[in-house]
GROMACS .gro file of C-alpha atoms in nm:
model
  186
    1MET     CA    1  -1.664   1.370   2.101
    2LEU     CA    2  -1.746   1.032   1.954
    3ARG     CA    3  -2.069   1.012   1.753
    4PHE     CA    4  -2.234   0.832   1.468
    5ALA     CA    5  -2.157   0.953   1.117
    6ALA     CA    6  -2.431   1.124   0.920
    7PRO     CA    7  -2.458   1.170   0.543
    8GLY     CA    8  -2.389   1.541   0.596
    9ASP     CA    9  -2.039   1.450   0.721
   10ALA     CA   10  -1.936   1.327   0.376
   11GLU     CA   11  -1.744   1.636   0.270
   12ALA     CA   12  -1.543   1.659   0.593
   13LEU     CA   13  -1.467   1.286   0.595
   14LEU     CA   14  -1.369   1.298   0.231
   15ARG     CA   15  -1.111   1.567   0.318
   16ILE     CA   16  -0.956   1.325   0.569
   17TYR     CA   17  -0.966   1.037   0.323
   18ALA     CA   18  -0.815   1.247   0.042
   19ARG     CA   19  -0.480   1.246   0.221
   20TYR     CA   20  -0.466   0.868   0.180
   21ILE     CA   21  -0.558   0.845  -0.191
   22ASP     CA   22  -0.202   0.894  -0.316
   23THR     CA   23  -0.069   0.633  -0.072
   24SER     CA   24  -0.093   0.256  -0.077
   25ILE     CA   25  -0.296   0.263   0.248
   26THR     CA   26  -0.608   0.252   0.030
   27PHE     CA   27  -0.617   0.061  -0.296
   28GLU     CA   28  -0.865   0.311  -0.438
   29TYR     CA   29  -0.703   0.504  -0.724
   30ASP     CA   30  -0.938   0.803  -0.752
   31LEU     CA   31  -1.096   1.016  -0.482
   32PRO     CA   32  -1.472   0.954  -0.478
   33SER     CA   33  -1.713   1.243  -0.519
   34VAL     CA   34  -1.890   1.388  -0.216
   35SER     CA   35  -2.212   1.232  -0.343
   36GLU     CA   36  -2.053   0.888  -0.373
   37PHE     CA   37  -1.897   0.919  -0.026
   38ARG     CA   38  -2.234   1.024   0.119
   39GLN     CA   39  -2.390   0.715  -0.037
   40ARG     CA   40  -2.119   0.497   0.120
   41ILE     CA   41  -2.196   0.638   0.464
   42GLU     CA   42  -2.569   0.571   0.417
   43THR     CA   43  -2.517   0.218   0.283
   44ILE     CA   44  -2.267   0.111   0.548
   45SER     CA   45  -2.464   0.271   0.834
   46ALA     CA   46  -2.770   0.065   0.749
   47GLU     CA   47  -2.589  -0.256   0.843
   48TYR     CA   48  -2.282  -0.159   1.049
   49PRO     CA   49  -2.161   0.122   1.274
   50TYR     CA   50  -1.992   0.423   1.114
   51LEU     CA   51  -1.833   0.655   1.371
   52VAL     CA   52  -1.669   0.997   1.369
   53TRP     CA   53  -1.452   1.180   1.619
   54GLU     CA   54  -1.544   1.549   1.641
   55GLU     CA   55  -1.380   1.829   1.838
   56HIS     CA   56  -1.511   2.186   1.840
   57GLY     CA   57  -1.712   2.119   1.524
   58VAL     CA   58  -1.415   1.972   1.334
   59LEU     CA   59  -1.412   1.607   1.228
   60LEU     CA   60  -1.070   1.457   1.304
   61GLY     CA   61  -1.123   1.089   1.227
   62TYR     CA   62  -1.366   0.818   1.138
   63ALA     CA   63  -1.402   0.443   1.153
   64TYR     CA   64  -1.651   0.198   1.017
   65ALA     CA   65  -1.714  -0.173   0.978
   66HIS     CA   66  -1.845  -0.377   0.691
   67ARG     CA   67  -1.902  -0.743   0.623
   68TYR     CA   68  -1.576  -0.935   0.597
   69ARG     CA   69  -1.692  -1.158   0.311
   70GLU     CA   70  -2.023  -1.183   0.128
   71ARG     CA   71  -2.121  -1.550   0.168
   72ALA     CA   72  -2.378  -1.621   0.444
   73ALA     CA   73  -2.139  -1.819   0.664
   74TYR     CA   74  -1.916  -1.510   0.700
   75GLN     CA   75  -2.188  -1.287   0.849
   76TRP     CA   76  -2.036  -1.297   1.200
   77GLY     CA   77  -1.712  -1.137   1.083
   78ALA     CA   78  -1.657  -0.767   1.013
   79GLU     CA   79  -1.369  -0.579   0.854
   80LEU     CA   80  -1.274  -0.251   1.021
   81SER     CA   81  -1.131   0.068   0.872
   82VAL     CA   82  -1.007   0.381   1.045
   83TYR     CA   83  -0.877   0.711   0.907
   84VAL     CA   84  -0.741   0.999   1.115
   85ASP     CA   85  -0.663   1.355   1.009
   86ASP     CA   86  -0.292   1.445   1.000
   87SER     CA   87  -0.347   1.705   1.273
   88ALA     CA   88  -0.472   1.437   1.513
   89HIS     CA   89  -0.215   1.159   1.464
   90GLY     CA   90  -0.057   1.023   1.780
   91ARG     CA   91  -0.346   1.120   2.009
   92GLY     CA   92  -0.506   0.777   2.036
   93LEU     CA   93  -0.811   0.860   1.824
   94GLY     CA   94  -0.770   0.545   1.614
   95THR     CA   95  -0.770   0.337   1.932
   96LYS     CA   96  -1.080   0.512   2.067
   97LEU     CA   97  -1.267   0.476   1.739
   98TYR     CA   98  -1.173   0.107   1.708
   99ALA     CA   99  -1.268   0.030   2.070
  100ALA     CA  100  -1.614   0.184   2.028
  101LEU     CA  101  -1.659   0.015   1.693
  102MET     CA  102  -1.582  -0.328   1.842
  103ALA     CA  103  -1.820  -0.267   2.135
  104LEU     CA  104  -2.100  -0.182   1.892
  105LEU     CA  105  -2.021  -0.485   1.677
  106ARG     CA  106  -2.052  -0.708   1.987
  107LEU     CA  107  -2.408  -0.574   2.027
  108GLN     CA  108  -2.478  -0.690   1.672
  109GLY     CA  109  -2.345  -1.040   1.739
  110VAL     CA  110  -2.019  -1.010   1.545
  111ARG     CA  111  -1.771  -1.271   1.666
  112THR     CA  112  -1.449  -1.184   1.482
  113VAL     CA  113  -1.313  -0.854   1.352
  114TYR     CA  114  -1.047  -0.812   1.087
  115GLY     CA  115  -0.805  -0.540   0.989
  116VAL     CA  116  -0.672  -0.564   0.635
  117VAL     CA  117  -0.346  -0.369   0.615
  118THR     CA  118  -0.145  -0.286   0.305
  119GLN     CA  119   0.227  -0.332   0.358
  120PRO     CA  120   0.423  -0.140   0.454
  121ASN     CA  121   0.212   0.037   0.715
  122GLU     CA  122   0.385   0.024   1.052
  123LYS     CA  123   0.136   0.257   1.226
  124SER     CA  124  -0.160   0.038   1.138
  125GLY     CA  125   0.029  -0.277   1.233
  126ARG     CA  126   0.110  -0.126   1.574
  127LEU     CA  127  -0.252  -0.019   1.626
  128HIS     CA  128  -0.385  -0.368   1.553
  129THR     CA  129  -0.123  -0.541   1.767
  130ALA     CA  130  -0.177  -0.301   2.060
  131MET     CA  131  -0.551  -0.372   2.044
  132GLY     CA  132  -0.504  -0.748   2.066
  133PHE     CA  133  -0.527  -0.842   1.700
  134THR     CA  134  -0.299  -1.115   1.572
  135PRO     CA  135  -0.168  -1.158   1.217
  136ALA     CA  136  -0.380  -1.411   1.030
  137GLY     CA  137  -0.180  -1.417   0.709
  138THR     CA  138  -0.035  -1.217   0.424
  139VAL     CA  139  -0.142  -1.214   0.062
  140HIS     CA  140   0.160  -1.129  -0.149
  141ALA     CA  141   0.144  -0.880  -0.435
  142ALA     CA  142  -0.228  -0.834  -0.368
  143GLY     CA  143  -0.255  -0.490  -0.527
  144PHE     CA  144  -0.065  -0.261  -0.761
  145LYS     CA  145  -0.051   0.107  -0.676
  146ASN     CA  146   0.199   0.390  -0.717
  147GLY     CA  147   0.420   0.181  -0.942
  148ALA     CA  148   0.463  -0.111  -0.704
  149TRP     CA  149   0.302  -0.435  -0.592
  150HIS     CA  150   0.189  -0.439  -0.229
  151ASP     CA  151   0.133  -0.725   0.012
  152VAL     CA  152  -0.173  -0.719   0.236
  153THR     CA  153  -0.169  -0.859   0.589
  154THR     CA  154  -0.492  -0.954   0.761
  155PHE     CA  155  -0.514  -0.913   1.138
  156GLU     CA  156  -0.791  -1.082   1.336
  157LYS     CA  157  -0.941  -1.056   1.682
  158ALA     CA  158  -1.217  -1.255   1.850
  159ILE     CA  159  -1.472  -1.026   2.016
  160GLY     CA  160  -1.737  -1.284   2.095
  161ASP     CA  161  -1.773  -1.650   2.175
  162TYR     CA  162  -1.819  -1.914   1.911
  163ASP     CA  163  -2.136  -2.084   2.028
  164ALA     CA  164  -2.415  -2.143   1.776
  165PRO     CA  165  -2.498  -1.783   1.683
  166PRO     CA  166  -2.831  -1.631   1.591
  167PRO     CA  167  -2.836  -1.428   1.267
  168LEU     CA  168  -2.638  -1.107   1.277
  169ILE     CA  169  -2.843  -0.804   1.385
  170PRO     CA  170  -2.829  -0.516   1.135
  171PHE     CA  171  -2.695  -0.203   1.304
  172ARG     CA  172  -3.018  -0.014   1.233
  173ASP     CA  173  -3.196  -0.267   1.459
  174ILE     CA  174  -2.965  -0.227   1.760
  175ASP     CA  175  -3.126  -0.071   2.068
  176PRO     CA  176  -3.048   0.302   2.034
  177ALA     CA  177  -2.997   0.342   2.410
  178ALA     CA  178  -2.740   0.058   2.416
  179ALA     CA  179  -2.558   0.209   2.117
  180ALA     CA  180  -2.556   0.555   2.280
  181ARG     CA  181  -2.407   0.406   2.599
  182VAL     CA  182  -2.117   0.269   2.396
  183LEU     CA  183  -2.039   0.615   2.264
  184THR     CA  184  -2.039   0.772   2.610
  185GLU     CA  185  -1.833   0.490   2.764
  186ASN     CA  186  -1.558   0.486   2.499
   0.00000   0.00000   0.00000
């Protein structure tokens, strides 16, 4: 079942994220506390969608969006992140989470979505390519983790037209019925 994340999901989502801390997939060095992770869910959810995939009461993956860059002119772009539990890899959950996330971002008025992928990460590269993202460029030696420098490739995908846009709609202001339809349709 696809649903919106709640602050009470922090501990379960942190267990999923913990598997990635010792990899270069995230550039975060230390696992955040449950309290800090809960705060992240609350902060992100106020402006952008934060989704979880739940089966039989167990959270198996999550995805969220956040502003791509902070300057005002960037407000129509969003960076996406997805994390899936080891037990659920290869089942298409990342694709389902990303598809719903992009549908919700369209409701907000987002025009372009980005995936920022540490190299090497073949699985993430395949996910982005399969979902219609194209490589937008690579920053070389962008981060140092686990004794090595890592490049970061940005993937981009247009999800809206590029007419003169109105201001971006914060996620908290999206029609709840429209948002609920996205979850049931994806």
